Amino acid sequence: KRPFRALLDVGCKTTSTGCRIFGALKGAADGGLDIPHSEKRFPGYDRDSKEYDADMHRERIFGGHVGEYMEYLEEEDNTKYQAQFAGYIENDVEADGLEELYEGVHEKIREDPSPSEKKSFTPEKSYKRKAKLTLEQRKAAVQAKKDAKIAQLEAEDE
């Protein structure tokens, strides 16, 4: 049986090489959808030699660029590293362990691809807008500001 055929409609999204929309395209194509595409827009494609490097794309899928950035920030600006990757530090994930982390996530998705139950959202009710001021109240506030400014200017002149 032929796979389900779909067409990618990017709309107004910019289609530059390595754009996120092509990550979604790659995921959908790997998931079994038949989406007509070329590899020219995937990370790893070299325009000069007109060749696609699948290993570079795989490294990007498994967070190699994130690991490099983690190592760079850890050496150069440790405070920014602590702020940027606080969740990773809290869960004891290091730059070298990102590939294993992503492999585990992909494996769990393959085991059970159904989405998890969403938590119901109830907005916070403590905030209440102030009631609108009447025209007379607004005019009185403006007049009070004028009187205060005039009194301040008169005090400076004396």
PDB file of C-alpha atoms in Angstrom:
ATOM      1  CA  LYS A   1       0.000   0.000   0.000  1.00  0.00           C
ATOM      2  CA  ARG A   2       1.288   3.474  -0.848  1.00  0.00           C
ATOM      3  CA  PRO A   3       1.893   5.899   2.030  1.00  0.00           C
ATOM      4  CA  PHE A   4      -0.287   8.920   2.625  1.00  0.00           C
ATOM      5  CA  ARG A   5       0.787  11.756   0.311  1.00  0.00           C
ATOM      6  CA  ALA A   6       0.967  15.278   1.683  1.00  0.00           C
ATOM      7  CA  LEU A   7       2.225  18.609   0.380  1.00  0.00           C
ATOM      8  CA  LEU A   8       4.144  21.088   2.504  1.00  0.00           C
ATOM      9  CA  ASP A   9       2.548  24.533   2.544  1.00  0.00           C
ATOM     10  CA  VAL A  10       4.905  26.960   4.266  1.00  0.00           C
ATOM     11  CA  GLY A  11       2.682  30.001   3.797  1.00  0.00           C
ATOM     12  CA  CYS A  12       4.496  33.219   4.653  1.00  0.00           C
ATOM     13  CA  LYS A  13       7.296  31.459   6.543  1.00  0.00           C
ATOM     14  CA  THR A  14      10.824  32.181   5.315  1.00  0.00           C
ATOM     15  CA  THR A  15      12.321  29.086   3.733  1.00  0.00           C
ATOM     16  CA  SER A  16      16.028  29.442   4.425  1.00  0.00           C
ATOM     17  CA  THR A  17      18.346  26.458   4.629  1.00  0.00           C
ATOM     18  CA  GLY A  18      18.129  24.755   8.023  1.00  0.00           C
ATOM     19  CA  CYS A  19      14.833  26.435   8.918  1.00  0.00           C
ATOM     20  CA  ARG A  20      12.621  24.706  11.511  1.00  0.00           C
ATOM     21  CA  ILE A  21       9.904  24.073   8.966  1.00  0.00           C
ATOM     22  CA  PHE A  22      12.259  21.676   7.208  1.00  0.00           C
ATOM     23  CA  GLY A  23      12.859  19.894  10.510  1.00  0.00           C
ATOM     24  CA  ALA A  24       9.121  19.284  10.679  1.00  0.00           C
ATOM     25  CA  LEU A  25       9.206  18.119   7.056  1.00  0.00           C
ATOM     26  CA  LYS A  26      12.029  15.684   7.824  1.00  0.00           C
ATOM     27  CA  GLY A  27      10.162  14.315  10.856  1.00  0.00           C
ATOM     28  CA  ALA A  28       6.973  13.824   8.868  1.00  0.00           C
ATOM     29  CA  ALA A  29       8.838  12.170   5.996  1.00  0.00           C
ATOM     30  CA  ASP A  30      10.686   9.866   8.414  1.00  0.00           C
ATOM     31  CA  GLY A  31       7.356   9.094  10.061  1.00  0.00           C
ATOM     32  CA  GLY A  32       6.011   7.590   6.855  1.00  0.00           C
ATOM     33  CA  LEU A  33       4.306  10.433   5.019  1.00  0.00           C
ATOM     34  CA  ASP A  34       5.043  10.777   1.316  1.00  0.00           C
ATOM     35  CA  ILE A  35       6.018  14.437   0.993  1.00  0.00           C
ATOM     36  CA  PRO A  36       7.732  15.480  -2.228  1.00  0.00           C
ATOM     37  CA  HIS A  37      10.914  17.340  -1.261  1.00  0.00           C
ATOM     38  CA  SER A  38      14.592  17.668  -2.041  1.00  0.00           C
ATOM     39  CA  GLU A  39      17.455  17.622   0.435  1.00  0.00           C
ATOM     40  CA  LYS A  40      18.723  21.044  -0.645  1.00  0.00           C
ATOM     41  CA  ARG A  41      17.176  22.836   2.343  1.00  0.00           C
ATOM     42  CA  PHE A  42      18.240  20.370   5.044  1.00  0.00           C
ATOM     43  CA  PRO A  43      21.227  21.149   7.256  1.00  0.00           C
ATOM     44  CA  GLY A  44      24.201  19.324   5.794  1.00  0.00           C
ATOM     45  CA  TYR A  45      23.585  20.249   2.181  1.00  0.00           C
ATOM     46  CA  ASP A  46      26.567  22.014   0.592  1.00  0.00           C
ATOM     47  CA  ARG A  47      25.547  24.319  -2.251  1.00  0.00           C
ATOM     48  CA  ASP A  48      29.039  24.541  -3.676  1.00  0.00           C
ATOM     49  CA  SER A  49      29.665  20.825  -4.049  1.00  0.00           C
ATOM     50  CA  LYS A  50      25.924  20.061  -4.429  1.00  0.00           C
ATOM     51  CA  GLU A  51      26.167  17.160  -1.981  1.00  0.00           C
ATOM     52  CA  TYR A  52      24.084  16.259   1.035  1.00  0.00           C
ATOM     53  CA  ASP A  53      25.914  15.154   4.184  1.00  0.00           C
ATOM     54  CA  ALA A  54      23.481  12.919   6.067  1.00  0.00           C
ATOM     55  CA  ASP A  55      25.856  12.544   9.035  1.00  0.00           C
ATOM     56  CA  MET A  56      25.834  16.287   9.653  1.00  0.00           C
ATOM     57  CA  HIS A  57      22.037  16.309   9.494  1.00  0.00           C
ATOM     58  CA  ARG A  58      21.872  13.366  11.910  1.00  0.00           C
ATOM     59  CA  GLU A  59      24.201  15.186  14.303  1.00  0.00           C
ATOM     60  CA  ARG A  60      21.902  18.204  14.193  1.00  0.00           C
ATOM     61  CA  ILE A  61      18.802  16.060  14.805  1.00  0.00           C
ATOM     62  CA  PHE A  62      20.444  14.546  17.875  1.00  0.00           C
ATOM     63  CA  GLY A  63      21.439  17.938  19.324  1.00  0.00           C
ATOM     64  CA  GLY A  64      25.106  18.133  18.356  1.00  0.00           C
ATOM     65  CA  HIS A  65      24.877  21.882  17.810  1.00  0.00           C
ATOM     66  CA  VAL A  66      23.247  22.328  21.222  1.00  0.00           C
ATOM     67  CA  GLY A  67      26.032  20.315  22.864  1.00  0.00           C
ATOM     68  CA  GLU A  68      28.674  22.463  21.173  1.00  0.00           C
ATOM     69  CA  TYR A  69      26.925  25.613  22.368  1.00  0.00           C
ATOM     70  CA  MET A  70      26.709  24.193  25.896  1.00  0.00           C
ATOM     71  CA  GLU A  71      30.461  23.529  25.920  1.00  0.00           C
ATOM     72  CA  TYR A  72      31.207  26.969  24.486  1.00  0.00           C
ATOM     73  CA  LEU A  73      29.083  28.774  27.091  1.00  0.00           C
ATOM     74  CA  GLU A  74      30.476  26.688  29.934  1.00  0.00           C
ATOM     75  CA  GLU A  75      34.004  27.797  29.034  1.00  0.00           C
ATOM     76  CA  GLU A  76      33.307  31.411  28.042  1.00  0.00           C
ATOM     77  CA  ASP A  77      30.417  32.672  30.190  1.00  0.00           C
ATOM     78  CA  ASN A  78      29.504  30.361  33.041  1.00  0.00           C
ATOM     79  CA  THR A  79      26.735  32.588  34.443  1.00  0.00           C
ATOM     80  CA  LYS A  80      24.950  32.658  31.089  1.00  0.00           C
ATOM     81  CA  TYR A  81      25.442  28.881  30.858  1.00  0.00           C
ATOM     82  CA  GLN A  82      23.833  28.434  34.285  1.00  0.00           C
ATOM     83  CA  ALA A  83      20.843  30.534  33.215  1.00  0.00           C
ATOM     84  CA  GLN A  84      20.438  29.153  29.682  1.00  0.00           C
ATOM     85  CA  PHE A  85      20.762  25.459  30.556  1.00  0.00           C
ATOM     86  CA  ALA A  86      19.303  25.423  34.084  1.00  0.00           C
ATOM     87  CA  GLY A  87      16.881  22.611  33.194  1.00  0.00           C
ATOM     88  CA  TYR A  88      19.677  20.480  31.766  1.00  0.00           C
ATOM     89  CA  ILE A  89      21.873  21.090  34.833  1.00  0.00           C
ATOM     90  CA  GLU A  90      18.978  20.257  37.162  1.00  0.00           C
ATOM     91  CA  ASN A  91      18.465  16.912  35.389  1.00  0.00           C
ATOM     92  CA  ASP A  92      22.240  16.188  35.243  1.00  0.00           C
ATOM     93  CA  VAL A  93      22.357  16.287  31.433  1.00  0.00           C
ATOM     94  CA  GLU A  94      25.741  17.209  30.017  1.00  0.00           C
ATOM     95  CA  ALA A  95      26.732  18.154  26.485  1.00  0.00           C
ATOM     96  CA  ASP A  96      28.132  14.661  25.852  1.00  0.00           C
ATOM     97  CA  GLY A  97      24.901  12.969  26.950  1.00  0.00           C
ATOM     98  CA  LEU A  98      22.527  14.844  24.649  1.00  0.00           C
ATOM     99  CA  GLU A  99      22.628  12.254  21.872  1.00  0.00           C
ATOM    100  CA  GLU A 100      21.655   9.461  24.279  1.00  0.00           C
ATOM    101  CA  LEU A 101      18.894  11.687  25.675  1.00  0.00           C
ATOM    102  CA  TYR A 102      17.432  12.326  22.209  1.00  0.00           C
ATOM    103  CA  GLU A 103      17.714   8.641  21.279  1.00  0.00           C
ATOM    104  CA  GLY A 104      15.765   7.762  24.429  1.00  0.00           C
ATOM    105  CA  VAL A 105      13.104  10.343  23.619  1.00  0.00           C
ATOM    106  CA  HIS A 106      12.752   9.012  20.056  1.00  0.00           C
ATOM    107  CA  GLU A 107      12.461   5.467  21.399  1.00  0.00           C
ATOM    108  CA  LYS A 108       9.682   6.469  23.820  1.00  0.00           C
ATOM    109  CA  ILE A 109       7.812   8.217  21.016  1.00  0.00           C
ATOM    110  CA  ARG A 110       8.048   5.093  18.859  1.00  0.00           C
ATOM    111  CA  GLU A 111       6.696   2.954  21.743  1.00  0.00           C
ATOM    112  CA  ASP A 112       3.666   5.177  22.345  1.00  0.00           C
ATOM    113  CA  PRO A 113       3.114   7.925  19.761  1.00  0.00           C
ATOM    114  CA  SER A 114      -0.211   9.054  21.224  1.00  0.00           C
ATOM    115  CA  PRO A 115      -0.126  12.535  22.790  1.00  0.00           C
ATOM    116  CA  SER A 116      -0.150  12.830  26.571  1.00  0.00           C
ATOM    117  CA  GLU A 117      -3.195  14.130  28.410  1.00  0.00           C
ATOM    118  CA  LYS A 118      -3.259  17.915  28.658  1.00  0.00           C
ATOM    119  CA  LYS A 119      -3.707  19.551  32.021  1.00  0.00           C
ATOM    120  CA  SER A 120      -6.756  21.779  32.204  1.00  0.00           C
ATOM    121  CA  PHE A 121      -5.904  25.469  32.360  1.00  0.00           C
ATOM    122  CA  THR A 122      -7.762  27.812  34.646  1.00  0.00           C
ATOM    123  CA  PRO A 123      -6.689  31.454  34.569  1.00  0.00           C
ATOM    124  CA  GLU A 124      -5.773  33.263  37.754  1.00  0.00           C
ATOM    125  CA  LYS A 125      -8.811  35.136  39.065  1.00  0.00           C
ATOM    126  CA  SER A 126      -6.966  37.443  41.468  1.00  0.00           C
ATOM    127  CA  TYR A 127      -6.445  40.167  38.851  1.00  0.00           C
ATOM    128  CA  LYS A 128      -9.317  42.556  38.287  1.00  0.00           C
ATOM    129  CA  ARG A 129      -9.266  45.555  35.997  1.00  0.00           C
ATOM    130  CA  LYS A 130      -9.878  48.960  37.418  1.00  0.00           C
ATOM    131  CA  ALA A 131     -13.192  50.503  36.495  1.00  0.00           C
ATOM    132  CA  LYS A 132     -13.062  53.226  33.836  1.00  0.00           C
ATOM    133  CA  LEU A 133     -12.896  56.773  35.108  1.00  0.00           C
ATOM    134  CA  THR A 134     -15.672  59.147  34.193  1.00  0.00           C
ATOM    135  CA  LEU A 135     -14.974  62.276  32.162  1.00  0.00           C
ATOM    136  CA  GLU A 136     -15.258  64.460  35.274  1.00  0.00           C
ATOM    137  CA  GLN A 137     -12.770  62.241  37.168  1.00  0.00           C
ATOM    138  CA  ARG A 138     -10.266  62.400  34.286  1.00  0.00           C
ATOM    139  CA  LYS A 139     -10.603  66.191  34.038  1.00  0.00           C
ATOM    140  CA  ALA A 140     -10.136  66.495  37.807  1.00  0.00           C
ATOM    141  CA  ALA A 141      -6.963  64.374  37.656  1.00  0.00           C
ATOM    142  CA  VAL A 142      -5.547  66.525  34.842  1.00  0.00           C
ATOM    143  CA  GLN A 143      -6.405  69.710  36.736  1.00  0.00           C
ATOM    144  CA  ALA A 144      -4.715  68.340  39.882  1.00  0.00           C
ATOM    145  CA  LYS A 145      -1.546  67.628  37.873  1.00  0.00           C
ATOM    146  CA  LYS A 146      -1.638  71.126  36.384  1.00  0.00           C
ATOM    147  CA  ASP A 147      -2.078  72.705  39.824  1.00  0.00           C
ATOM    148  CA  ALA A 148       0.802  70.655  41.238  1.00  0.00           C
ATOM    149  CA  LYS A 149       3.103  71.670  38.354  1.00  0.00           C
ATOM    150  CA  ILE A 150       2.153  75.334  38.654  1.00  0.00           C
ATOM    151  CA  ALA A 151       2.833  75.214  42.419  1.00  0.00           C
ATOM    152  CA  GLN A 152       6.213  73.573  41.753  1.00  0.00           C
ATOM    153  CA  LEU A 153       7.183  76.239  39.176  1.00  0.00           C
ATOM    154  CA  GLU A 154       6.124  79.055  41.531  1.00  0.00           C
ATOM    155  CA  ALA A 155       8.205  77.522  44.324  1.00  0.00           C
ATOM    156  CA  GLU A 156      11.254  77.393  42.013  1.00  0.00           C
ATOM    157  CA  ASP A 157      10.824  81.053  41.019  1.00  0.00           C
ATOM    158  CA  GLU A 158      10.841  82.232  44.677  1.00  0.00           C
TER     159      GLU A 158
END
